[in-house]
Coordinates of C-alpha atoms and ligand atoms in Angstrom, one line a residue:
X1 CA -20.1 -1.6 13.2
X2 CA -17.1 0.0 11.7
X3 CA -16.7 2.2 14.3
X4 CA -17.0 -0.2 16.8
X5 CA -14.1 -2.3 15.3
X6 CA -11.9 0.8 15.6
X7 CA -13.3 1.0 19.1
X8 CA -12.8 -2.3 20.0
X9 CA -8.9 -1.7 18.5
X10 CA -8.5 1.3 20.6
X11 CA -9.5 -0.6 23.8
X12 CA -7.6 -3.8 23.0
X13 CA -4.3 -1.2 22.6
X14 CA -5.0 0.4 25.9
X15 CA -5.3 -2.1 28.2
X16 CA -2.0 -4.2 27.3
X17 CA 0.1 -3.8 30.3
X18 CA 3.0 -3.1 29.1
X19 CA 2.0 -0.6 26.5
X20 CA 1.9 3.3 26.6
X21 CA -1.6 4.9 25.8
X22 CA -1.3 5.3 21.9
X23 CA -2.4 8.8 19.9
X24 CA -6.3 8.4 19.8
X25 CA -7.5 7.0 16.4
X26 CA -9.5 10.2 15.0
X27 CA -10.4 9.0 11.9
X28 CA -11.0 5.4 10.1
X29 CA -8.6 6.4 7.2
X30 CA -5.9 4.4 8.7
X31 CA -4.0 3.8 5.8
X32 CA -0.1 3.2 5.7
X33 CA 1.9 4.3 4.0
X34 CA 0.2 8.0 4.0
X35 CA -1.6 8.9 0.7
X36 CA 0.1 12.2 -0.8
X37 CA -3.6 13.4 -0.4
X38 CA -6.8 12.5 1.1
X39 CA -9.8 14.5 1.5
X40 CA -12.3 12.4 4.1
X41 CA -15.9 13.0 2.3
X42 CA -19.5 12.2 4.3
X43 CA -21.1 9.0 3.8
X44 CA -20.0 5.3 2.9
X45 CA -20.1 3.6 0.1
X46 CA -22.3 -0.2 0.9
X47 CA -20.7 -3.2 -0.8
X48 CA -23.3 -6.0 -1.4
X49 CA -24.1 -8.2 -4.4
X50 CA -26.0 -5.2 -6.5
X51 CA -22.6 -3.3 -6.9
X52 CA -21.2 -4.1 -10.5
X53 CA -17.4 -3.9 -11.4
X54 CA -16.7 -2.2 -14.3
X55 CA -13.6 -3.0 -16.0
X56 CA -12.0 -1.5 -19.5
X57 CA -12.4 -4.1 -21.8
X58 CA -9.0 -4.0 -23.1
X59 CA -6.4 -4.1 -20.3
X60 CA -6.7 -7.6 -19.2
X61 CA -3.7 -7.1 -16.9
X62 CA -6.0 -4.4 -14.9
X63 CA -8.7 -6.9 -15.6
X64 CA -6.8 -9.7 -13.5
X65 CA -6.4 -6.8 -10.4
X66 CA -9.9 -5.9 -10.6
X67 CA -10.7 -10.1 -10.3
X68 CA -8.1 -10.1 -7.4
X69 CA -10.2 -7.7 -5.9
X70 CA -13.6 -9.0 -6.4
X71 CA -12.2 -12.8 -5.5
X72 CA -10.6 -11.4 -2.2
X73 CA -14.4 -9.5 -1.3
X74 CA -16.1 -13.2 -2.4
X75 CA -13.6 -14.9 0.0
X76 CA -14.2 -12.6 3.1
X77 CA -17.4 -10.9 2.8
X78 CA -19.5 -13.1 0.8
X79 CA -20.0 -10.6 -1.7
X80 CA -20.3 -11.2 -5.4
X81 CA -19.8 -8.5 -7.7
X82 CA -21.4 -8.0 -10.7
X83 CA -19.4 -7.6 -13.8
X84 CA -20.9 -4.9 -16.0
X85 CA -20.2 -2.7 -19.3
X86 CA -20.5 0.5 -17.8
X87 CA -21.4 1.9 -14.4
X88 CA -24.7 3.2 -15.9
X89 CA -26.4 5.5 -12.6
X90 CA -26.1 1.9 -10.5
X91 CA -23.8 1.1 -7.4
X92 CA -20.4 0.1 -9.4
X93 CA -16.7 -0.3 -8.5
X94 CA -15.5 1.2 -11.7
X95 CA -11.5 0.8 -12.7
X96 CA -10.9 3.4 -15.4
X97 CA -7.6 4.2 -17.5
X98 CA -6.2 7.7 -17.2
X99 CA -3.0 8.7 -19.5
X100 CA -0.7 10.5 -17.8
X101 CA -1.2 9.2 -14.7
X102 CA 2.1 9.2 -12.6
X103 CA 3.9 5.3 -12.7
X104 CA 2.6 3.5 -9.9
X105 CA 0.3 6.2 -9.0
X106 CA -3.3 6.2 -8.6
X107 CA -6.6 8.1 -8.0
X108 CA -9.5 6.7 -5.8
X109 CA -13.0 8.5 -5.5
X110 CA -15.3 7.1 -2.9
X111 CA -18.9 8.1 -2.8
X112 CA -22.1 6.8 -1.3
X113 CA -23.0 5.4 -4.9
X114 CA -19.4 4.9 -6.7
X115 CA -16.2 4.0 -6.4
X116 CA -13.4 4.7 -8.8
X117 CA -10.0 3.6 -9.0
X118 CA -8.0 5.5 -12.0
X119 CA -4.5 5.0 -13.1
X120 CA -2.7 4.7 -16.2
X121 CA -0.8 1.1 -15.4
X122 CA -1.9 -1.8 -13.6
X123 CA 0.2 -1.6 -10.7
X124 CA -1.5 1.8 -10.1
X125 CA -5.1 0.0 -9.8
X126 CA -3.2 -2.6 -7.5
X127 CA -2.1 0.3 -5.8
X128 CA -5.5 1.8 -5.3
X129 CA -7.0 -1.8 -4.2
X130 CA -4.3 -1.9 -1.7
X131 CA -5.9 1.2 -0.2
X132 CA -9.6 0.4 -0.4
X133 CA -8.5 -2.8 1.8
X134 CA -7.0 -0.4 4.3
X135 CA -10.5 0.9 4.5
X136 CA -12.4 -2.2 4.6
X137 CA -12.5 -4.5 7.9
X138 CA -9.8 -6.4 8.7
X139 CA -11.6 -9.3 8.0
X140 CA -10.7 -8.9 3.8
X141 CA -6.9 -9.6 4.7
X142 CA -8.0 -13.2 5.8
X143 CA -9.3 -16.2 3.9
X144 CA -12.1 -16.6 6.2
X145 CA -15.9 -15.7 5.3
X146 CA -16.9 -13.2 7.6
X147 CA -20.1 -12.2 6.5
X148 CA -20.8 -10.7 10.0
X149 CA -18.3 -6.9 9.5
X150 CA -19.0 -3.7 8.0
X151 CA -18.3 -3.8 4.4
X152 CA -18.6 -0.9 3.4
X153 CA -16.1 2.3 2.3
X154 CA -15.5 5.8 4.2
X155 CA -16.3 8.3 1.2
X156 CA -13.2 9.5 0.4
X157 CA -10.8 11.6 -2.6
X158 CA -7.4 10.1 -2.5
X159 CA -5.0 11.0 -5.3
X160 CA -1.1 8.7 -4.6
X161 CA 2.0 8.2 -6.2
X162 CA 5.2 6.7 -4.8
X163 CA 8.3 9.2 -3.9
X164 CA 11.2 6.6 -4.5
X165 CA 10.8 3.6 -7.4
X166 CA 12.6 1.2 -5.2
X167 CA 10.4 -0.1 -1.9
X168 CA 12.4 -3.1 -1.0
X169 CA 13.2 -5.0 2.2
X170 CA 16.1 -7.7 2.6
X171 CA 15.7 -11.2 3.7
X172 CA 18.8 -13.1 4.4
X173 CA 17.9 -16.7 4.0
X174 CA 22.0 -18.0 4.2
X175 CA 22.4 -17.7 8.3
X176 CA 18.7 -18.9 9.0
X177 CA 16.6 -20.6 6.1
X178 CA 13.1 -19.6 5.7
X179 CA 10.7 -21.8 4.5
X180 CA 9.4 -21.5 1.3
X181 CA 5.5 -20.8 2.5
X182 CA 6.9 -18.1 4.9
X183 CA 8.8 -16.0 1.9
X184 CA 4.8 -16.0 0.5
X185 CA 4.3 -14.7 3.7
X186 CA 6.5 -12.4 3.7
X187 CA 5.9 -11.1 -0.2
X188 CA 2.4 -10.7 0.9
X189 CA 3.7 -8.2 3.5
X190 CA 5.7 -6.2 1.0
X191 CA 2.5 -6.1 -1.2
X192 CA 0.1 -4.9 1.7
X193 CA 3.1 -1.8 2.8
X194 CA 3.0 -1.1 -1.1
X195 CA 6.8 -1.9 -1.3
X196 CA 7.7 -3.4 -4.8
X197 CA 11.3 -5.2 -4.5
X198 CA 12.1 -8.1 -2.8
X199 CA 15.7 -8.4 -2.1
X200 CA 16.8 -12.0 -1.6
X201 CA 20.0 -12.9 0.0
X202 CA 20.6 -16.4 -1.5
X203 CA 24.4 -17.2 -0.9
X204 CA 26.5 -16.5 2.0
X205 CA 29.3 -18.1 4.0
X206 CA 26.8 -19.6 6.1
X207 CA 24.8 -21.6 3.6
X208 CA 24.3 -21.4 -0.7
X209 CA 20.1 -21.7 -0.5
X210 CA 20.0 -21.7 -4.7
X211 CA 19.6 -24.7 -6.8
X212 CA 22.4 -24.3 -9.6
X213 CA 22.1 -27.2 -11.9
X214 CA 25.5 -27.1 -13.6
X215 CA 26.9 -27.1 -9.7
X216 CA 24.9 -29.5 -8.1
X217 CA 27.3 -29.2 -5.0
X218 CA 26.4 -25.7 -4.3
X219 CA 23.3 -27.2 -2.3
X220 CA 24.2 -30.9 -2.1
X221 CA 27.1 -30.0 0.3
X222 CA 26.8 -25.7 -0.1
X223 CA 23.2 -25.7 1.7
X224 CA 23.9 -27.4 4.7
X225 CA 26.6 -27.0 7.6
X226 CA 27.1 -28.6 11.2
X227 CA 26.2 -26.0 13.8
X228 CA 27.8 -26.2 17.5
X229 CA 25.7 -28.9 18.9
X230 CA 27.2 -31.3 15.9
X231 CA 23.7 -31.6 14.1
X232 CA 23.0 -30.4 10.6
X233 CA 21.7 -27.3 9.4
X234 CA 20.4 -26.5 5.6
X235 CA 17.8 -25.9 2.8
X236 CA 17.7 -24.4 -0.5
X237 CA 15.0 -23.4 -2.9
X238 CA 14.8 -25.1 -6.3
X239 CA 14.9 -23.4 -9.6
X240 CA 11.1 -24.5 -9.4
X241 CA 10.4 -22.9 -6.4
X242 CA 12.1 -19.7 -6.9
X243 CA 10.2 -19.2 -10.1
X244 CA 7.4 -19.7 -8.7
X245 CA 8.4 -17.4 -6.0
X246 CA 9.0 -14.3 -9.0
X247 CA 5.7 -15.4 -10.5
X248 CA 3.5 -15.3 -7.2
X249 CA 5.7 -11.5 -6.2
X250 CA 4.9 -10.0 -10.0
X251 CA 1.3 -10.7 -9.6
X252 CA 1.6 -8.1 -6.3
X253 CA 3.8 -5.9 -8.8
X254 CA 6.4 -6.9 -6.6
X255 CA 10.5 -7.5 -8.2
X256 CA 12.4 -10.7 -6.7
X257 CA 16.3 -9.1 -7.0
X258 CA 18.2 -12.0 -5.8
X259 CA 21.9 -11.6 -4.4
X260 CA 24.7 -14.1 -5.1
X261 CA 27.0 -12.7 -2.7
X262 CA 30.8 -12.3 -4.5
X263 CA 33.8 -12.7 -4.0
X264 CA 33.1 -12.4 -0.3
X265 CA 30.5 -14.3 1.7
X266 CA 31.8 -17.5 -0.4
X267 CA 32.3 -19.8 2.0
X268 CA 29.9 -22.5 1.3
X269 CA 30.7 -22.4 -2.3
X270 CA 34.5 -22.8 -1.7
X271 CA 33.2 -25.8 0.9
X272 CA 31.3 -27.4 -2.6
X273 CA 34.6 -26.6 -4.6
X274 CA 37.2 -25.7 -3.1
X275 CA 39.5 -25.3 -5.8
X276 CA 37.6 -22.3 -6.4
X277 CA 39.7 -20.5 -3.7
X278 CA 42.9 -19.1 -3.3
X279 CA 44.8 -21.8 -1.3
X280 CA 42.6 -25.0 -2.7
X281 CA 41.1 -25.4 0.9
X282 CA 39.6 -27.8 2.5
X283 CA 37.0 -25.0 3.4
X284 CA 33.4 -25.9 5.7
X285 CA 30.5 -24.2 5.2
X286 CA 30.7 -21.7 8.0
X287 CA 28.8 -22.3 11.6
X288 CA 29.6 -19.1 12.7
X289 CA 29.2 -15.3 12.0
X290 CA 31.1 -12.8 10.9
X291 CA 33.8 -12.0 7.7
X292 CA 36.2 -14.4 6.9
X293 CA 39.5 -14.2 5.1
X294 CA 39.1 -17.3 2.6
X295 CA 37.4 -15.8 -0.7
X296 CA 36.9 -16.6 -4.7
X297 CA 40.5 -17.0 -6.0
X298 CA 40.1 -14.4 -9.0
X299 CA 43.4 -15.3 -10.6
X300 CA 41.7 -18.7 -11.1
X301 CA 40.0 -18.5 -14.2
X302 CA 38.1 -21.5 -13.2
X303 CA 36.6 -19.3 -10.5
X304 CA 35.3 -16.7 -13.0
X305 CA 33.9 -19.5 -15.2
X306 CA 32.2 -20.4 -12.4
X307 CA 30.6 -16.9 -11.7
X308 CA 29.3 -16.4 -15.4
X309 CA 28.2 -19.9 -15.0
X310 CA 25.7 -19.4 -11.8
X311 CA 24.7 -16.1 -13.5
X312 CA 23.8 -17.7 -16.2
X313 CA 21.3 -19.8 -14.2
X314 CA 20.2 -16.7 -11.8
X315 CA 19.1 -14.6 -15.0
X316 CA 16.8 -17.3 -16.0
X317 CA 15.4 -17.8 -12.5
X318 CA 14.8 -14.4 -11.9
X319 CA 13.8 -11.4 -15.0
X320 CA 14.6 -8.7 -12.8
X321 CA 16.4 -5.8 -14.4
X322 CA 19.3 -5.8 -11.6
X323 CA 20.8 -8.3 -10.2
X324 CA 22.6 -8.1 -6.6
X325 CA 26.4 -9.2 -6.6
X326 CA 27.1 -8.0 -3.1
X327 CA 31.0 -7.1 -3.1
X328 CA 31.1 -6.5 0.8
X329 CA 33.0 -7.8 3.3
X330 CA 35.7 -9.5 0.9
X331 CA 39.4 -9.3 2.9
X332 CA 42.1 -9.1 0.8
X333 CA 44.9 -11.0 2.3
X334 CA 44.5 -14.2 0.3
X335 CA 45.2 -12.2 -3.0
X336 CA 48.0 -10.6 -1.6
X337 CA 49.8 -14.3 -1.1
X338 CA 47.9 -16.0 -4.3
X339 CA 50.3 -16.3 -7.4
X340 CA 47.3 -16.6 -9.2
X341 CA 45.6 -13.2 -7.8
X342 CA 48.7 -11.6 -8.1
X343 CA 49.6 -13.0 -11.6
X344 CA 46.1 -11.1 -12.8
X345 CA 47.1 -8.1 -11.5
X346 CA 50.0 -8.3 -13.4
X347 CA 48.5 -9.2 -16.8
X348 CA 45.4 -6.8 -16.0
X349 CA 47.8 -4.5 -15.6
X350 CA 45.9 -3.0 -12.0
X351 CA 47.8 -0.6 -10.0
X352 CA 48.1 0.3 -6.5
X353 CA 47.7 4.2 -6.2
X354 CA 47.4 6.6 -2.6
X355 CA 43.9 5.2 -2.2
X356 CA 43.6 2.1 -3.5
X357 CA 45.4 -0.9 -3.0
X358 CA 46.1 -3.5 -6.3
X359 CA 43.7 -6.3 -4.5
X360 CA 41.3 -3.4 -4.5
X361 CA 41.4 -3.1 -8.1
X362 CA 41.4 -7.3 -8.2
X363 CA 38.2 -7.0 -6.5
X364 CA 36.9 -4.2 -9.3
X365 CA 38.1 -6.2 -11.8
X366 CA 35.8 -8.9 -10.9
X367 CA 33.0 -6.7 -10.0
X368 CA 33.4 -5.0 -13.7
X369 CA 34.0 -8.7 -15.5
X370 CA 30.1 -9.8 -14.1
X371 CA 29.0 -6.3 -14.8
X372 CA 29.7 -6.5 -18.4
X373 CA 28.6 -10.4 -18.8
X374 CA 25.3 -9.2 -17.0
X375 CA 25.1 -5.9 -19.2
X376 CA 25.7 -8.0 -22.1
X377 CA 22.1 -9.8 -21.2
X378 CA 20.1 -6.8 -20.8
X379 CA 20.8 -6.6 -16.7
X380 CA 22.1 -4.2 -14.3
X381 CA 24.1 -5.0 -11.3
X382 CA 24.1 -3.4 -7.7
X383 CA 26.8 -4.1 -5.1
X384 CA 26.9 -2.9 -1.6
X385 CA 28.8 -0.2 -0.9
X386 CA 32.4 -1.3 -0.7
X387 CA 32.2 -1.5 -4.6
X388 CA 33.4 2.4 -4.3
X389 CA 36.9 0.9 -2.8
X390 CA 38.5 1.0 -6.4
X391 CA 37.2 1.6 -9.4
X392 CA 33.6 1.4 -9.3
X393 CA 32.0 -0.9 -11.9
X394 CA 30.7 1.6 -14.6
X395 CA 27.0 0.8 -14.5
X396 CA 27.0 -0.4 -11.4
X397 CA 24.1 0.8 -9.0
X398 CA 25.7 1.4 -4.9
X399 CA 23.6 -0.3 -2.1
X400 CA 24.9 2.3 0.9
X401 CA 24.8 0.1 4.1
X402 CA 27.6 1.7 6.0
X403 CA 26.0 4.8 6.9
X404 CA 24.8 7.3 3.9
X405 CA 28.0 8.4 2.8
X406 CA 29.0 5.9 0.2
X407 CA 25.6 6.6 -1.0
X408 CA 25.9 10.4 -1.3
X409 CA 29.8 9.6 -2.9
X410 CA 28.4 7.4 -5.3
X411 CA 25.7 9.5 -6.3
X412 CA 28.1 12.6 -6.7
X413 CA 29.7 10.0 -9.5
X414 CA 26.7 9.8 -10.7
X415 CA 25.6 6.0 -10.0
X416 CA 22.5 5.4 -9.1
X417 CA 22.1 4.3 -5.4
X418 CA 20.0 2.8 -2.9
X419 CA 19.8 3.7 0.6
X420 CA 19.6 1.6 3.4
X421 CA 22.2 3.1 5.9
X422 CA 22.6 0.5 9.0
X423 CA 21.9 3.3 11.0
X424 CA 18.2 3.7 10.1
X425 CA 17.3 0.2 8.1
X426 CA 18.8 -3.0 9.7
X427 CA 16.2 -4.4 11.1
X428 CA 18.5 -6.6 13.0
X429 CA 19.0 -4.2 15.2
X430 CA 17.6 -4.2 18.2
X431 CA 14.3 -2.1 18.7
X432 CA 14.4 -1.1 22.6
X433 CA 17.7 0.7 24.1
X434 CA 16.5 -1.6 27.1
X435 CA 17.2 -5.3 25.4
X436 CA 16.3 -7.0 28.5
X437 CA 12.6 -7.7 26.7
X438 CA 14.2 -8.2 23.6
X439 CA 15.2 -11.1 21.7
X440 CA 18.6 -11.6 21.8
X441 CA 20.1 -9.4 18.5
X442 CA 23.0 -8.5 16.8
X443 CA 23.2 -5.0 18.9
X444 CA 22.3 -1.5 17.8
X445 CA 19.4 0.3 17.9
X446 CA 16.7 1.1 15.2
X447 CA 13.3 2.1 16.9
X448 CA 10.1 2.6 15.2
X449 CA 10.8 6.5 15.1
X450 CA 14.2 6.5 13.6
X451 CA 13.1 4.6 11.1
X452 CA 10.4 6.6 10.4
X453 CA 13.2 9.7 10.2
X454 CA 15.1 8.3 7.4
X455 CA 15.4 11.2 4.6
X456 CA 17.1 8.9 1.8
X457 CA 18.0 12.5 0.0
X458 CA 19.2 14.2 2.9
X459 CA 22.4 16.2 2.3
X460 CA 22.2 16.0 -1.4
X461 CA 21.8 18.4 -4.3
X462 CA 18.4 18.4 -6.7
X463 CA 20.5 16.9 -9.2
X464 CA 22.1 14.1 -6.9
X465 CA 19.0 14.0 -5.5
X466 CA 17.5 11.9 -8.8
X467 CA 20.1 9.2 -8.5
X468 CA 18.3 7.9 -5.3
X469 CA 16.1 5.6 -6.6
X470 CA 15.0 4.8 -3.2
X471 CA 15.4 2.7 0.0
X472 CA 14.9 -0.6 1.9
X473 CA 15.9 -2.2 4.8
X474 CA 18.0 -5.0 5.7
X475 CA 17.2 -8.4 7.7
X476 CA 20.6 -10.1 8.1
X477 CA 19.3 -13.2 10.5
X478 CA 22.7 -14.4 12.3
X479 CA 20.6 -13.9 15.7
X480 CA 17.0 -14.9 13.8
X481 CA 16.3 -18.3 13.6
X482 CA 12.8 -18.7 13.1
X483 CA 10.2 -16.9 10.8
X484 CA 8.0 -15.9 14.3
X485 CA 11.7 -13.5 15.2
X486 CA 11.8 -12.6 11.5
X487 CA 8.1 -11.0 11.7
X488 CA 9.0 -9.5 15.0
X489 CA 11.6 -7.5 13.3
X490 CA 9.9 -6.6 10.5
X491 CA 6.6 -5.7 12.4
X492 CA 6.1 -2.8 12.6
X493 CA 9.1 -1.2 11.2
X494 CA 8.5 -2.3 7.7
X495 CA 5.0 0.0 8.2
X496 CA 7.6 3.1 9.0
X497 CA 10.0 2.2 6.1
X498 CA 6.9 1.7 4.0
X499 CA 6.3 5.3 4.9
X500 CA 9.7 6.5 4.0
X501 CA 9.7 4.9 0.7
X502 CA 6.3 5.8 -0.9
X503 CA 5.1 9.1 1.5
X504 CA 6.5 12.9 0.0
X505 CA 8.7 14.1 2.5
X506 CA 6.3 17.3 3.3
X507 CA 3.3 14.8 4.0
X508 CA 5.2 12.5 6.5
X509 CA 4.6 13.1 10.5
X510 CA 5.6 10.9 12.5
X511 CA 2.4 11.7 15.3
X512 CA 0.0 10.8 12.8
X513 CA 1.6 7.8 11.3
X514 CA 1.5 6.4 14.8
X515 CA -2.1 6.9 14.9
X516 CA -2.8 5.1 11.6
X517 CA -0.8 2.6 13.0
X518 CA -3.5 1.3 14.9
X519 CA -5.2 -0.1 12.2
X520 CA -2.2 -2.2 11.2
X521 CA -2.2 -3.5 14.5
X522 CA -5.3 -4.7 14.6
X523 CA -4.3 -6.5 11.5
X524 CA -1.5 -8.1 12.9
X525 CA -3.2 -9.4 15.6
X526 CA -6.4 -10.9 13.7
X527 CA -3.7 -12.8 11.7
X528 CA -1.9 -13.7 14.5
X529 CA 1.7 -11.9 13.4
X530 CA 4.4 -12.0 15.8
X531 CA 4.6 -8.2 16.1
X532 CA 6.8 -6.0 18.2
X533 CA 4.2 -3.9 20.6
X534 CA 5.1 -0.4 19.0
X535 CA 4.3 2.0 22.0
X536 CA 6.6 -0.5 24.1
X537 CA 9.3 1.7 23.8
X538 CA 8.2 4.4 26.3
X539 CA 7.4 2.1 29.1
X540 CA 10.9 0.0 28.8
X541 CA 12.7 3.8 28.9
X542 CA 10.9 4.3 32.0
X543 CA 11.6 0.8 33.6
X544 CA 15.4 2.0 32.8
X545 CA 15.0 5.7 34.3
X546 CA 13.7 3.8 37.6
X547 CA 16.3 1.6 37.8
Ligands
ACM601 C1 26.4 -5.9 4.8 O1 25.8 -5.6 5.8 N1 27.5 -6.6 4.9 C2 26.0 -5.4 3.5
ZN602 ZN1 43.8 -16.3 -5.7

């Protein structure tokens, strides 16, 4: 039955029209992101209500993944589990605690008569249930009984650990706002590549999509702006709903990092207050895209209140150890006119030098000031790249968008970075060098393979090297308006990244993943996601050559 799913797949894949023949599917062990080492076995292990789950009695955190798991196979396959002491010579599912096991990594031993799942933290078992569903039908991703599919598990040795400790993908929810159900969606994505950070855009020029309670305007007038037609866009998430957001993404071992975007990307906040800004406005929240010259007046100590205000609010939303405070995109020609900009750089004393202007410093001034108020509460701050333009807040961690260089530089300061160069991660670039099948995108070009190629320690030293603590990609949605585009952008590149992020760089190849990637597919389809047809890209090259 199993093999005639995989079959079925194969067949399905092969005769869409557009579609170039995909890689054969050799094996059923189609499970992305790679495993840093599986050994196929003979013979399956049969699920059915005799198998008992065998949990350690005192980890009830890998108790509650070990229920997740046995609630998912009740769901889909009908199949109760029986909860047992000890494994005893009978069928069992048996979760054991190893010491020493690496973070996040895990150990899973299939057999005809017992599965194991060993790791020293809970995340690891998560980890390891994430891979037995990659080896179960399709059918266990759903909500659906389907009592009517092989349930049963290819024999297998798999032993797994992540390379990088941050997996994350973006979601800007300022340009186009997301529904709450679809960022579930969406974290349940994150979960099932094995990525563990959700990076969430909140406030942009475009629209501020965070209830802060001491300034209700933010989303009364922040959330919502008149687009071309002359009809209202908005939405924001409530503290409630947010929190609820961090609780639902922690059960999938999954961080919310939410960005409040500053002192760039501040338009809607200036629109709420405008007195916030450096010429008092009036301001509107912005209908269209790009960078714009009006920004947080940082002379105004009003302004800065404000900041340590709203991150007084974010840091109870969201527990995360870092907090995003974007510093891109933040023109300086307001603070060259403001007497109020200019007066701080006086008092602070900030000096122009060959390579950095005295607005640059105005800008690290205010990077630094939130730094310290966030170190203060036990929190870390990141900042895109641009932070490196003057003196680079002292803790900060460096998001490197603009290619890898900032990344590499910042490492060689020795900050901690994250990759996601726009070269190989924005995944609102287009996916086909022929965009005439393409929704219409920002531009570039980020295909399936190039993401795939991204070697987030390229070019750096072993001791560099360690302050990469790993990569995600970006989804800015100026040209995405509806969660159908945002999954067609994501699908299936997140699968590559996912590949990139957790796969050691010796076991990745880019052949095989596409093969694996079959699987996935097949996923996509039974749950109906708007995915981008990966083996498209062939055919559209040839429409082009024949033009
Ligand atoms: C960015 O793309 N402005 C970080
Ligand atoms: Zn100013």
């Amino acid at each position: 039955m199993k093999k005639s799913i995989s079959l079925l797949l194969l067949s399905l894949l092969m005769i869409t029209p557009s579609c170039q023949k995909p890689k054969e599917v050799t094996n059923e062990y189609n499970i992305v992101p790679q495993p840093n080492q599986l050994v196929p076995k003979e013979g399956r292990f049969e699920l059915s209500n005799k198998v008992r789950l065998v949990v350690p009695s005192d980890a009830p955190e890998v108790k509650k993944v070990a229920d997740g798991f046995a609630e998912q196979l009740k769901q889909t396959a009908g199949i109760s589990l029986k909860e047992a002491e000890s494994v005893d010579g009978k069928p069992a599912i048996s979760f054991v605690l190893q010491e020493g096991m690496p973070k996040e990594g895990y150990k899973l031993s299939v057999t005809p008569t017992l599965i194991t799942v060993t790791a020293s933290q809970p995340n690891g078992f998560f980890y390891g249930v994430q891979t037995i569903y990659q080896l179960l039908p399709p059918a266990v991703y759903g909500k659906e009984l389907k009592k009517k599919a092989d349930w049963s598990v290819p024999a297998v040795e798999i032993e797994d650990a992540p390379r990088f400790v941050h997996r994350g993908l973006m979601l800007d929810v300022c340009r186009h706002y997301a529904p709450i159900e679809y960022i579930y969606k969406f974290i349940d994505l994150l979960a099932m590549n094995k990525m563990n950070v959700f990076h969430w855009h909140l406030t942009d020029d475009q629209g501020w999509r965070i209830e802060i309670k001491k300034y209700p305007k933010l989303t009364e007038i922040g959330s919502k702006r008149i687009d071309g037609e002359g009809t209202e866009y908005g939405g924001f998430y409530t503290q409630e709903q947010a929190k609820e957001i961090v609780k639902y993404a922690g059960e999938r071992y999954i961080t919310v990092i939410p960005e409040v975007d500053l002192p760039g990307h501040m338009l809607a906040a200036l629109a709420a207050y405008p007195e916030m800004g450096c010429t008092g406005g009036p301001y509107e929240v912005c209908p269209r895209w790009g960078v714009f010259e009006d920004v947080l007046c940082i002379g105004n100590e009003k302004s800065m209140q404000f900041l340590e205000d709203v991150m007084a609010e974010i840091i109870d939303i969201f527990p995360s150890k870092y907090i995003h405070i974007g510093g891109d995109e933040a023109p300086r020609t307001r603070w060259e006119k403001c007497p109020k900009c200019q007066a701080r750089i006086r008092t602070e004393k900030l000096k122009a030098d060959k390579n950095h202007t005295a607005e640059d410093r105005l800008q690290s001034y205010c990077m630094t000031r939130i730094e310290k108020l966030l170190n203060s509460k036990g929190r870390q701050i990141i900042g895109w790249d641009e932070i490196l333009e003057g003196d680079v807040a002292p803790n900060a961690t460096v998001m490197s968008w603009r290619g890898s260089a900032g990344g590499i530089k910042a490492a060689q300061l020795g900050h901690d970075v994250i990759m996601t160069p726009n070269d190989y991660c924005y995944f609102d670039y287009y996916q086909s060098e022929d965009t005439r099948h393409e929704p219409f995108a920002i531009g570039g070009f980020v295909p399936l393979e190039k993401v795939y190629s991204l070697n987030p320690t390229a070019s750096l030293t072993e001791e560099q090297a360690k302050h990469i603590l790993g990569t995600q990609a970006n989804l800015w949605t100026e040209y995405i308006p509806t969660s159908e585009q945002v999954e067609y952008m994501v699908l299936p590149r997140m699968a590559a990244l996912a590949e990139v992020q957790w796969t050691q760089l010796e076991k990745k190849d880019y052949t095989n993943f596409t093969t694996r990637l079959a699987g996935l597919i097949g996923l996509y389809r039974r749950d109906g996601l708007n995915y981008r047809e990966p083996f498209r890209q062939q055919a559209d090259s040839t429409a082009t050559e024949k033009k």
